Coordinates of C-alpha atoms (C1' of nucleotides) in Angstrom, one line a residue:
Chain D
M1 CA 23.3 21.8 1.9
K2 CA 20.3 24.3 2.8
P3 CA 16.2 24.0 3.1
E4 CA 15.7 26.6 0.0
A5 CA 13.5 29.7 0.6
A6 CA 9.7 29.4 0.3
S7 CA 8.4 29.3 -3.5
P8 CA 6.1 27.4 -5.5
A9 CA 8.4 24.7 -6.4
Y10 CA 9.4 24.2 -2.4
Q11 CA 10.5 20.9 -1.7
P12 CA 11.7 19.5 1.6
L13 CA 15.5 19.0 1.7
Y14 CA 14.4 15.2 2.2
R15 CA 12.7 15.0 -1.0
Q16 CA 15.4 16.8 -2.5
I17 CA 17.7 13.5 -1.3
K18 CA 15.3 11.1 -2.3
L19 CA 15.7 12.6 -5.7
L20 CA 19.7 12.4 -5.5
I21 CA 19.6 9.0 -4.2
T22 CA 17.1 8.0 -7.1
E23 CA 19.3 9.3 -9.4
G24 CA 22.3 7.2 -8.4
L25 CA 19.9 4.5 -8.5
E26 CA 18.9 5.2 -12.3
S27 CA 22.2 5.8 -13.2
G28 CA 23.5 2.2 -12.0
Q29 CA 25.7 3.9 -9.3
W30 CA 24.2 1.2 -7.2
K31 CA 22.8 -1.9 -8.9
P32 CA 20.5 -4.5 -7.9
G33 CA 21.3 -6.6 -5.0
Q34 CA 23.8 -4.3 -3.8
S35 CA 24.2 -2.2 -0.8
I36 CA 24.1 1.9 -1.0
P37 CA 26.3 3.8 1.5
S38 CA 25.8 4.1 5.0
E39 CA 23.3 6.5 6.4
L40 CA 25.9 8.7 7.8
E41 CA 27.9 8.6 4.6
L42 CA 25.0 9.6 2.3
A43 CA 24.4 12.4 5.4
K44 CA 28.2 13.5 4.7
R45 CA 28.2 13.2 1.2
F46 CA 25.0 15.2 0.8
N47 CA 25.9 17.7 3.8
V48 CA 22.7 17.0 5.8
S49 CA 21.9 15.3 9.2
Q50 CA 21.5 11.6 9.6
G51 CA 18.0 12.1 10.3
T52 CA 17.2 14.0 6.9
V53 CA 18.9 11.0 5.2
R54 CA 16.9 8.4 6.9
K55 CA 13.7 9.9 6.4
A56 CA 14.4 10.0 2.6
V57 CA 15.9 6.4 2.5
A58 CA 12.6 5.8 4.9
E59 CA 10.1 6.8 1.9
L60 CA 12.2 5.2 -0.8
A61 CA 11.8 1.8 1.0
Q62 CA 8.6 2.3 1.7
E63 CA 7.7 2.5 -1.9
N64 CA 9.8 -0.6 -2.3
V65 CA 12.5 1.4 -4.4
L66 CA 15.0 0.4 -1.3
V67 CA 15.3 -2.2 1.6
R68 CA 16.8 -1.4 4.7
R69 CA 18.1 -4.3 7.0
Q70 CA 19.1 -3.5 10.5
G71 CA 22.8 -4.1 11.1
R72 CA 23.6 -4.8 7.7
G73 CA 22.9 -1.7 5.4
T74 CA 20.4 -0.4 2.6
F75 CA 19.9 -2.5 -0.5
V76 CA 18.7 -2.3 -3.7
P77 CA 16.2 -5.0 -4.1
S78 CA 16.5 -7.3 -7.0
H79 CA 13.6 -9.1 -9.4
A80 CA 16.4 -11.8 -9.6
H81 CA 17.1 -12.6 -6.4
E82 CA 14.7 -11.6 -4.0
R83 CA 11.0 -12.5 -3.9
A84 CA 10.4 -8.9 -5.2
Q85 CA 8.4 -10.8 -7.5
A86 CA 5.8 -11.5 -5.5
A87 CA 4.6 -8.4 -5.2
F88 CA 4.1 -8.2 -9.1
L89 CA 2.5 -11.9 -9.4
R90 CA -0.5 -11.5 -7.3
I91 CA -1.9 -14.8 -9.2
T92 CA -2.0 -17.7 -6.7
P93 CA -3.3 -21.1 -5.9
D94 CA -6.5 -21.0 -4.1
N95 CA -5.0 -23.8 -1.3
A96 CA -1.6 -23.7 -1.8
P97 CA 1.6 -22.1 -1.6
I98 CA 3.9 -21.3 -4.7
H99 CA 6.8 -23.9 -4.9
A100 CA 7.4 -23.6 -8.4
I101 CA 6.8 -21.0 -11.3
H102 CA 7.5 -21.8 -15.2
A103 CA 7.5 -19.6 -18.4
E104 CA 6.9 -21.0 -22.0
L105 CA 7.9 -18.4 -24.8
V106 CA 5.4 -18.3 -27.4
D107 CA 6.2 -15.5 -29.6
C108 CA 8.2 -12.3 -29.5
C109 CA 7.9 -9.8 -32.5
R110 CA 7.9 -5.9 -33.3
V111 CA 4.7 -4.4 -33.4
K112 CA 3.5 -0.8 -34.0
A113 CA 1.9 1.2 -30.7
D114 CA -1.8 1.5 -31.6
E115 CA -2.8 5.2 -30.2
R116 CA -4.0 4.0 -26.7
S117 CA -0.7 2.0 -26.1
A118 CA 1.3 4.9 -27.4
R119 CA -0.3 7.2 -24.9
Q120 CA 0.1 4.7 -22.2
L121 CA 3.8 4.6 -22.9
D122 CA 4.4 8.1 -23.4
L123 CA 5.7 7.6 -27.5
D124 CA 4.5 9.0 -30.4
P125 CA 2.1 6.9 -32.0
G126 CA 3.4 4.2 -34.1
A127 CA 6.5 3.9 -32.6
S128 CA 8.1 0.3 -32.6
L129 CA 7.0 -2.0 -30.0
I130 CA 8.6 -5.5 -29.0
R131 CA 5.7 -7.9 -28.0
V132 CA 6.2 -10.8 -26.2
R133 CA 3.7 -13.8 -25.3
R134 CA 4.1 -16.1 -22.9
L135 CA 2.7 -18.8 -20.9
L136 CA 3.2 -19.1 -17.3
S137 CA 2.4 -22.6 -15.0
I138 CA 2.2 -22.6 -11.2
N139 CA 3.1 -25.4 -9.6
G140 CA 3.2 -27.1 -12.7
R141 CA 0.1 -26.1 -14.2
R142 CA -0.5 -23.7 -17.3
V143 CA -2.5 -20.9 -15.6
I144 CA -1.8 -17.8 -17.3
C145 CA -1.1 -16.3 -20.7
E146 CA 0.2 -13.4 -20.9
E147 CA 1.2 -10.6 -23.5
A148 CA 4.0 -8.0 -22.4
R149 CA 4.6 -4.9 -24.9
V150 CA 7.6 -2.7 -24.5
P151 CA 9.4 0.0 -26.1
A152 CA 11.7 -1.3 -28.6
G153 CA 13.9 1.5 -28.2
L154 CA 14.6 0.8 -24.4
F155 CA 14.8 -3.1 -25.1
K156 CA 17.2 -3.3 -27.8
G157 CA 17.9 -6.8 -28.5
L158 CA 15.1 -8.3 -26.8
D159 CA 14.4 -11.5 -28.5
A160 CA 13.5 -15.1 -28.7
A161 CA 16.9 -15.8 -28.4
V162 CA 17.5 -13.8 -24.9
L163 CA 14.0 -15.0 -23.5
E164 CA 15.0 -18.8 -24.1
S165 CA 18.5 -18.3 -22.5
H166 CA 16.7 -16.5 -19.2
R167 CA 14.1 -18.4 -18.4
C168 CA 12.9 -16.3 -15.6
M169 CA 10.4 -13.4 -14.7
L170 CA 10.4 -11.1 -17.5
Y171 CA 11.3 -8.3 -15.0
S172 CA 14.6 -10.4 -14.0
I173 CA 15.7 -10.1 -17.5
Y174 CA 14.4 -6.4 -17.9
E175 CA 16.7 -5.9 -14.9
S176 CA 19.8 -8.1 -15.6
V177 CA 19.7 -7.9 -19.4
F178 CA 18.5 -4.1 -20.0
Q179 CA 19.2 -2.4 -16.5
I180 CA 15.8 -1.2 -16.5
R181 CA 14.0 -1.6 -12.9
I182 CA 10.5 -2.1 -12.5
V183 CA 9.6 -0.3 -8.9
A184 CA 5.5 0.2 -9.6
A185 CA 2.6 -0.6 -11.5
E186 CA -1.3 0.1 -11.9
E187 CA -3.6 -3.2 -13.0
R188 CA -7.4 -3.2 -14.2
L189 CA -8.8 -6.4 -13.9
K190 CA -11.9 -7.5 -15.6
A191 CA -14.0 -10.9 -16.4
L192 CA -13.9 -12.4 -20.0
L193 CA -14.7 -15.5 -21.7
A194 CA -11.7 -17.1 -23.0
G195 CA -12.0 -17.2 -26.8
A196 CA -10.7 -19.6 -28.9
E197 CA -7.0 -18.5 -29.3
I198 CA -6.5 -18.1 -25.0
G199 CA -8.7 -21.0 -24.6
D200 CA -6.7 -23.1 -26.3
F201 CA -3.4 -22.0 -24.8
L202 CA -5.1 -22.6 -21.2
G203 CA -6.8 -26.0 -22.2
L204 CA -10.3 -24.4 -21.4
A205 CA -13.1 -23.9 -23.5
P206 CA -14.0 -20.9 -25.4
D207 CA -16.9 -19.7 -23.3
A208 CA -14.8 -20.1 -20.1
P209 CA -14.2 -17.4 -17.7
V210 CA -11.1 -16.0 -17.6
L211 CA -9.4 -13.3 -15.4
A212 CA -8.1 -10.5 -17.5
V213 CA -5.3 -8.2 -16.0
E214 CA -4.2 -5.0 -17.7
R215 CA -1.0 -3.7 -16.4
V216 CA 1.0 -0.3 -16.7
A217 CA 4.4 -0.9 -15.3
Y218 CA 6.7 2.2 -14.4
T219 CA 10.4 2.4 -13.4
Y220 CA 11.8 5.3 -11.2
G221 CA 10.1 8.3 -11.6
R222 CA 7.2 6.9 -12.5
R223 CA 8.0 6.6 -16.1
P224 CA 6.1 4.1 -18.2
V225 CA 8.1 1.3 -19.6
E226 CA 5.6 -1.9 -20.3
L227 CA 2.1 -2.9 -20.8
R228 CA 0.7 -6.1 -20.4
R229 CA -2.1 -8.3 -20.4
G230 CA -2.5 -11.2 -18.6
F231 CA -5.5 -13.9 -19.0
C232 CA -5.6 -16.2 -15.7
N233 CA -7.7 -19.3 -15.8
S234 CA -9.2 -18.6 -12.2
A235 CA -10.5 -22.3 -11.4
D236 CA -7.9 -22.9 -9.0
H237 CA -6.4 -19.7 -8.8
H238 CA -7.3 -16.1 -7.5
Y239 CA -6.0 -12.7 -7.7
A240 CA -4.9 -11.5 -4.2
N241 CA -5.1 -8.0 -2.6
I242 CA -4.8 -6.5 0.4
I243 CA -6.4 -3.3 1.0
S244 CA -4.8 -0.9 3.5
Chain F
M1 CA 7.1 6.2 30.1
K2 CA 10.5 4.8 29.6
P3 CA 11.5 1.9 27.4
E4 CA 11.7 -1.0 28.6
A5 CA 14.4 -3.2 29.1
A6 CA 15.0 -5.6 26.2
S7 CA 13.1 -9.1 26.1
P8 CA 11.5 -11.6 24.2
A9 CA 8.1 -9.3 24.2
Y10 CA 10.3 -5.9 23.5
Q11 CA 7.9 -3.3 22.0
P12 CA 9.6 0.2 21.1
L13 CA 8.0 3.0 23.0
Y14 CA 6.3 4.5 20.0
R15 CA 4.5 1.2 19.3
Q16 CA 3.3 1.4 23.0
I17 CA 1.8 4.5 22.2
K18 CA 0.5 3.2 18.7
L19 CA -1.3 0.8 20.8
L20 CA -2.7 3.3 23.5
I21 CA -3.9 5.4 20.7
T22 CA -6.0 2.5 18.9
E23 CA -7.5 1.5 22.3
G24 CA -8.6 5.4 22.3
L25 CA -10.4 4.6 19.0
E26 CA -12.1 1.6 19.9
S27 CA -13.3 2.5 22.8
G28 CA -14.7 5.6 21.3
Q29 CA -13.0 7.9 22.9
W30 CA -12.3 9.8 19.6
K31 CA -15.1 9.3 17.0
P32 CA -15.1 9.3 13.6
G33 CA -14.6 12.8 11.8
Q34 CA -13.6 14.1 15.0
S35 CA -10.0 15.1 15.5
I36 CA -7.7 13.5 18.1
P37 CA -5.5 15.9 20.5
S38 CA -2.2 17.4 19.1
E39 CA 1.1 15.7 19.0
L40 CA 2.2 17.9 22.1
E41 CA -0.7 16.9 24.3
L42 CA -0.6 13.4 23.5
A43 CA 2.9 13.6 24.2
K44 CA 2.2 15.2 27.7
R45 CA -0.2 13.1 28.4
F46 CA 2.1 9.9 27.5
N47 CA 4.9 11.3 28.9
V48 CA 7.1 11.0 26.0
S49 CA 8.4 13.1 23.4
Q50 CA 6.7 14.7 20.7
G51 CA 9.1 12.8 18.2
T52 CA 7.9 9.6 19.8
V53 CA 4.1 10.5 19.3
R54 CA 4.8 11.5 15.9
K55 CA 6.3 8.2 14.6
A56 CA 3.0 6.6 16.3
V57 CA 0.4 8.7 14.4
A58 CA 2.6 8.8 11.3
E59 CA 2.4 4.8 11.1
L60 CA -1.2 4.8 12.1
A61 CA -1.9 7.5 9.3
Q62 CA -0.3 5.1 6.9
E63 CA -2.5 2.4 7.9
N64 CA -5.5 5.1 6.7
V65 CA -6.6 4.7 10.8
L66 CA -5.8 8.4 11.4
V67 CA -5.5 11.3 9.1
R68 CA -3.0 14.2 9.5
R69 CA -4.1 17.4 8.2
Q70 CA -1.3 20.8 8.6
G71 CA -2.4 23.1 10.7
R72 CA -5.7 21.7 11.6
G73 CA -4.7 18.4 13.3
T74 CA -5.1 14.9 13.3
F75 CA -8.5 13.2 12.3
V76 CA -10.5 9.7 12.8
P77 CA -11.5 9.4 9.0
S78 CA -15.2 8.7 8.7
H79 CA -16.8 6.1 6.0
A80 CA -19.7 8.7 6.3
H81 CA -18.2 12.0 5.0
E82 CA -14.8 11.3 3.5
R83 CA -14.4 9.3 0.5
A84 CA -12.3 6.8 2.8
Q85 CA -15.0 4.9 1.0
A86 CA -13.1 4.9 -2.4
A87 CA -10.4 2.8 -0.7
F88 CA -12.9 -0.1 0.0
L89 CA -14.6 0.6 -3.4
R90 CA -12.4 -0.6 -6.2
I91 CA -14.8 -1.0 -9.2
T92 CA -15.1 1.7 -11.4
P93 CA -16.4 2.9 -14.9
D94 CA -14.1 2.6 -17.6
N95 CA -13.8 6.0 -19.1
A96 CA -15.6 8.3 -16.4
P97 CA -15.5 9.0 -12.9
I98 CA -18.1 8.2 -10.4
H99 CA -20.8 10.3 -9.7
A100 CA -23.5 8.5 -8.1
I101 CA -24.0 5.2 -6.1
H102 CA -27.2 3.9 -5.6
A103 CA -27.7 0.8 -3.4
E104 CA -31.0 -1.5 -3.4
L105 CA -31.5 -4.1 -0.5
V106 CA -32.7 -7.4 -1.7
D107 CA -32.8 -9.0 1.5
C108 CA -31.5 -9.6 5.3
C109 CA -31.8 -12.5 7.0
R110 CA -30.2 -14.5 9.6
V111 CA -28.1 -17.5 8.5
K112 CA -25.9 -20.2 10.4
A113 CA -22.1 -19.7 10.0
D114 CA -20.4 -22.4 8.0
E115 CA -17.7 -24.0 9.0
R116 CA -15.2 -21.7 6.6
S117 CA -16.9 -18.5 7.2
A118 CA -16.6 -19.0 11.5
R119 CA -13.0 -19.7 11.0
Q120 CA -12.7 -16.3 9.1
L121 CA -14.7 -14.4 11.0
D122 CA -12.7 -16.4 14.3
L123 CA -16.4 -17.7 15.4
D124 CA -17.7 -21.3 16.5
P125 CA -18.8 -23.0 13.7
G126 CA -22.8 -22.9 13.6
A127 CA -22.7 -19.1 14.9
S128 CA -25.6 -16.9 14.0
L129 CA -24.7 -14.2 11.2
I130 CA -26.7 -11.7 9.6
R131 CA -26.6 -11.6 6.0
V132 CA -27.3 -8.6 3.9
R133 CA -27.7 -8.8 0.0
R134 CA -27.8 -5.7 -2.1
L135 CA -27.6 -4.4 -5.7
L136 CA -25.3 -1.4 -6.0
S137 CA -25.7 1.2 -9.2
I138 CA -22.7 3.0 -10.4
N139 CA -23.6 6.1 -12.5
G140 CA -27.1 4.8 -12.7
R141 CA -26.3 1.7 -13.8
R142 CA -26.7 -1.8 -11.8
V143 CA -23.2 -3.0 -11.8
I144 CA -22.4 -4.9 -8.4
C145 CA -24.3 -7.7 -6.5
E146 CA -23.4 -8.3 -3.3
E147 CA -23.6 -10.3 -0.3
A148 CA -22.2 -9.2 3.5
R149 CA -22.2 -11.5 6.3
V150 CA -21.4 -10.4 9.7
P151 CA -21.8 -11.8 13.3
A152 CA -25.4 -11.3 14.4
G153 CA -23.8 -10.9 18.1
L154 CA -21.8 -7.6 17.1
F155 CA -24.5 -6.1 14.9
K156 CA -27.4 -6.7 17.2
G157 CA -30.6 -5.0 15.7
L158 CA -29.3 -5.1 11.8
D159 CA -32.4 -5.6 9.8
A160 CA -34.2 -4.3 6.8
A161 CA -35.6 -1.4 8.5
V162 CA -32.1 -0.3 9.6
L163 CA -30.8 -0.8 6.1
E164 CA -33.6 0.9 4.5
S165 CA -33.3 4.5 6.6
H166 CA -29.7 4.6 5.9
R167 CA -29.4 4.5 2.4
C168 CA -25.5 4.9 2.2
M169 CA -22.7 2.3 2.2
L170 CA -22.9 -0.6 4.3
Y171 CA -19.3 0.6 6.6
S172 CA -21.1 3.8 7.1
I173 CA -23.6 1.7 8.6
Y174 CA -21.4 -0.3 10.5
E175 CA -20.1 3.0 12.0
S176 CA -22.7 4.9 12.5
V177 CA -25.3 2.5 14.0
F178 CA -22.8 0.0 15.5
Q179 CA -19.7 2.0 16.2
I180 CA -17.4 -0.4 13.9
R181 CA -14.8 0.9 12.2
I182 CA -13.5 -1.0 9.1
V183 CA -9.8 -0.1 8.6
A184 CA -8.6 -3.0 6.2
A185 CA -9.5 -5.7 4.1
E186 CA -8.4 -9.0 2.1
E187 CA -10.0 -9.7 -1.2
R188 CA -9.9 -12.6 -3.7
L189 CA -10.9 -12.3 -7.1
K190 CA -11.9 -14.8 -9.6
A191 CA -13.7 -14.6 -13.1
L192 CA -16.9 -16.9 -13.0
L193 CA -20.1 -17.3 -15.0
A194 CA -23.0 -15.1 -13.6
G195 CA -25.5 -18.1 -13.6
A196 CA -29.0 -17.5 -13.3
E197 CA -29.7 -15.9 -9.8
I198 CA -26.8 -13.2 -10.5
G199 CA -27.1 -13.1 -14.5
D200 CA -31.0 -12.1 -13.4
F201 CA -30.0 -9.2 -10.8
L202 CA -27.3 -7.7 -13.0
G203 CA -29.0 -8.3 -16.5
L204 CA -27.1 -10.2 -17.9
A205 CA -27.2 -13.9 -19.7
P206 CA -26.3 -16.7 -17.0
D207 CA -23.5 -17.6 -19.3
A208 CA -21.6 -14.0 -19.2
P209 CA -18.8 -13.5 -17.0
V210 CA -18.5 -12.0 -13.8
L211 CA -15.9 -10.5 -11.7
A212 CA -16.1 -12.2 -8.4
V213 CA -14.4 -10.3 -5.2
E214 CA -14.4 -12.2 -2.1
R215 CA -13.9 -9.9 1.0
V216 CA -12.8 -10.2 4.4
A217 CA -12.7 -6.9 6.4
Y218 CA -10.9 -6.2 9.4
T219 CA -11.6 -3.7 12.1
Y220 CA -8.9 -2.4 14.6
G221 CA -6.1 -4.8 15.6
R222 CA -6.9 -6.8 12.5
R223 CA -10.3 -8.5 14.2
P224 CA -12.2 -9.6 11.1
V225 CA -15.8 -8.6 11.5
E226 CA -17.2 -9.0 8.2
L227 CA -17.3 -11.6 4.7
R228 CA -18.3 -9.9 1.6
R229 CA -18.9 -11.4 -2.0
G230 CA -19.5 -9.5 -5.1
F231 CA -20.1 -10.3 -8.5
C232 CA -19.7 -7.4 -11.1
N233 CA -20.8 -6.9 -14.3
S234 CA -17.2 -5.8 -15.7
A235 CA -18.1 -5.1 -19.3
D236 CA -17.8 -1.5 -18.8
H237 CA -16.3 -1.3 -15.3
H238 CA -13.1 -2.3 -14.1
Y239 CA -11.2 -3.5 -10.6
A240 CA -8.2 -1.0 -9.9
N241 CA -5.2 -1.8 -8.0
I242 CA -2.2 -0.2 -7.7
I243 CA 1.1 -1.9 -7.1
S244 CA 3.7 -0.9 -4.7
Chain B
dG1 C1' 34.1 -4.7 18.6
dA2 C1' 33.0 -2.2 14.9
dG3 C1' 29.5 -0.8 11.6
dT4 C1' 24.7 -0.6 10.2
dG5 C1' 20.0 0.5 10.8
dG6 C1' 16.5 1.6 14.8
dT7 C1' 14.3 4.5 18.7
dC8 C1' 13.9 8.2 21.3
dT9 C1' 15.2 13.1 22.9
dA10 C1' 15.0 18.2 23.0
dG11 C1' 14.8 21.9 20.4
dA12 C1' 14.5 25.4 16.8
dC13 C1' 12.0 27.0 13.0
dC14 C1' 8.9 26.4 8.6
dA15 C1' 3.9 25.8 6.6
dC16 C1' -0.5 25.9 7.1
dT17 C1' -5.2 27.1 8.8
dC18 C1' -8.4 29.7 11.2
dA19 C1' -10.2 33.1 13.9
Chain G
dG1 C1' -1.4 35.7 16.1
dA2 C1' -2.1 31.0 18.2
dG3 C1' -2.3 26.5 17.5
dT4 C1' -1.7 22.6 14.3
dG5 C1' 1.6 19.3 12.1
dG6 C1' 6.3 19.4 9.0
dT7 C1' 10.8 19.5 8.7
dC8 C1' 15.9 19.9 10.2
dT9 C1' 19.5 19.2 13.5
dA10 C1' 22.5 17.0 16.9
dG11 C1' 23.2 14.0 20.0
dA12 C1' 22.6 9.6 22.9
dC13 C1' 22.4 5.2 23.2
dC14 C1' 19.8 0.5 21.6
dA15 C1' 19.7 -3.5 18.5
dC16 C1' 21.2 -6.4 14.9
dT17 C1' 24.9 -8.7 12.1
dC18 C1' 29.1 -9.7 10.7
dA19 C1' 34.2 -10.9 11.3

DNA sequence: GAGTGGTCTAGACCACTCA
DNA sequence: GAGTGGTCTAGACCACTCA
């Protein structure tokens, strides 16, 4: 492979390699938890130098799409085994580490996408979504009430039975059952009053404040595949963020 | 310079270079807005290869401590000119870009550090702090009520007069008046009720929900130099965050 | 000891900026 | 055209893991 001539669509070699690796991940050629071939092998396969592969892999590792371990290899992170979860669960107790997370299913049903949701998910208005509502407990205390909506077309067969038989984080289920890996997300936070329904779920008065977290979650290639709304009792918990 | 022998304290060459560059920034050898020497010149100066300098600079750029511009050079970002601010102001209007930010001084006084603040700022309990309270307007609407506390020893002369004569973001003032550059921060978010005082400032009922943002801000070498608490009317604004 | 990723060098050439 | 950072190569050696 040679760098192509300058052009409006010019992409450096290592970015093309990056794309090729991403395609391998998307197609399921290398699965979560497994390692991908070594740098030297990929270099041979793509007919570039090891340095170019290294640069591509470094960027993917940077984006948490791959994990490099010196002496062992380069791995596809899994929401299941690893605590790659940690990156997507930003709510933590104020003065303690998380030692247990537990999810209770509230309901799971089909809904039609409203205009905004359709736009956010890149679907036609009125497209069919599956809506999952759950209550999350951290260290035995019910803290978060959340609602996820995903395209029914991508998540065929997602229902209460599947959710009950995989009592873990949703993203582990997306990954293990539907082969969809969440790799990035955008969130918007607001403070709201709980209201009757959410107050009930969280054991709060309707006029208690809750932290509302709206999320658009993305799979490879920045394709949006999930909308989520979480309401958190932030009396003894907070949303943690690191800038820069 | 040669890589030193393996040892418990082994640091690769490029990390040592990184430290040398950071020291140059701290000492004011290269100032915000200015460029640092070219990679080739730094390589000559430190007696390493260009690639090693490149790796050091790349990590610093990654951490937003430097900014690289192809064809022009490598620059020290400034809170003043650039919108490096953007990284530290995560509150934005729900449906519009920010076109104007305005700060009103509420008060500025000396306070004693309580135990927690002293610990967070790495000071002795009871150390003298300067507390600044301000109201921030975004696009002409008062949205945030914030309180910053900084060590009096590092910010000698910070008072109402200085704040009134530099009507801009605090971090610009820290940088231009006190030669202290904020490069990173940790934040904790909660939802609270406004209460009488904050409600007054933001034109909200005392039982309206507000987004509370607590921050510890760091300068080079992850040294904490500011504590901040912000209360935001999140009715038409939100805190934006990108994961991964 | 074989295999992995991590560091470092030297050198070529490219893309971009600016005078 | 000179100077900057960006890409790419080839090759050496190091640190780490695992059998």
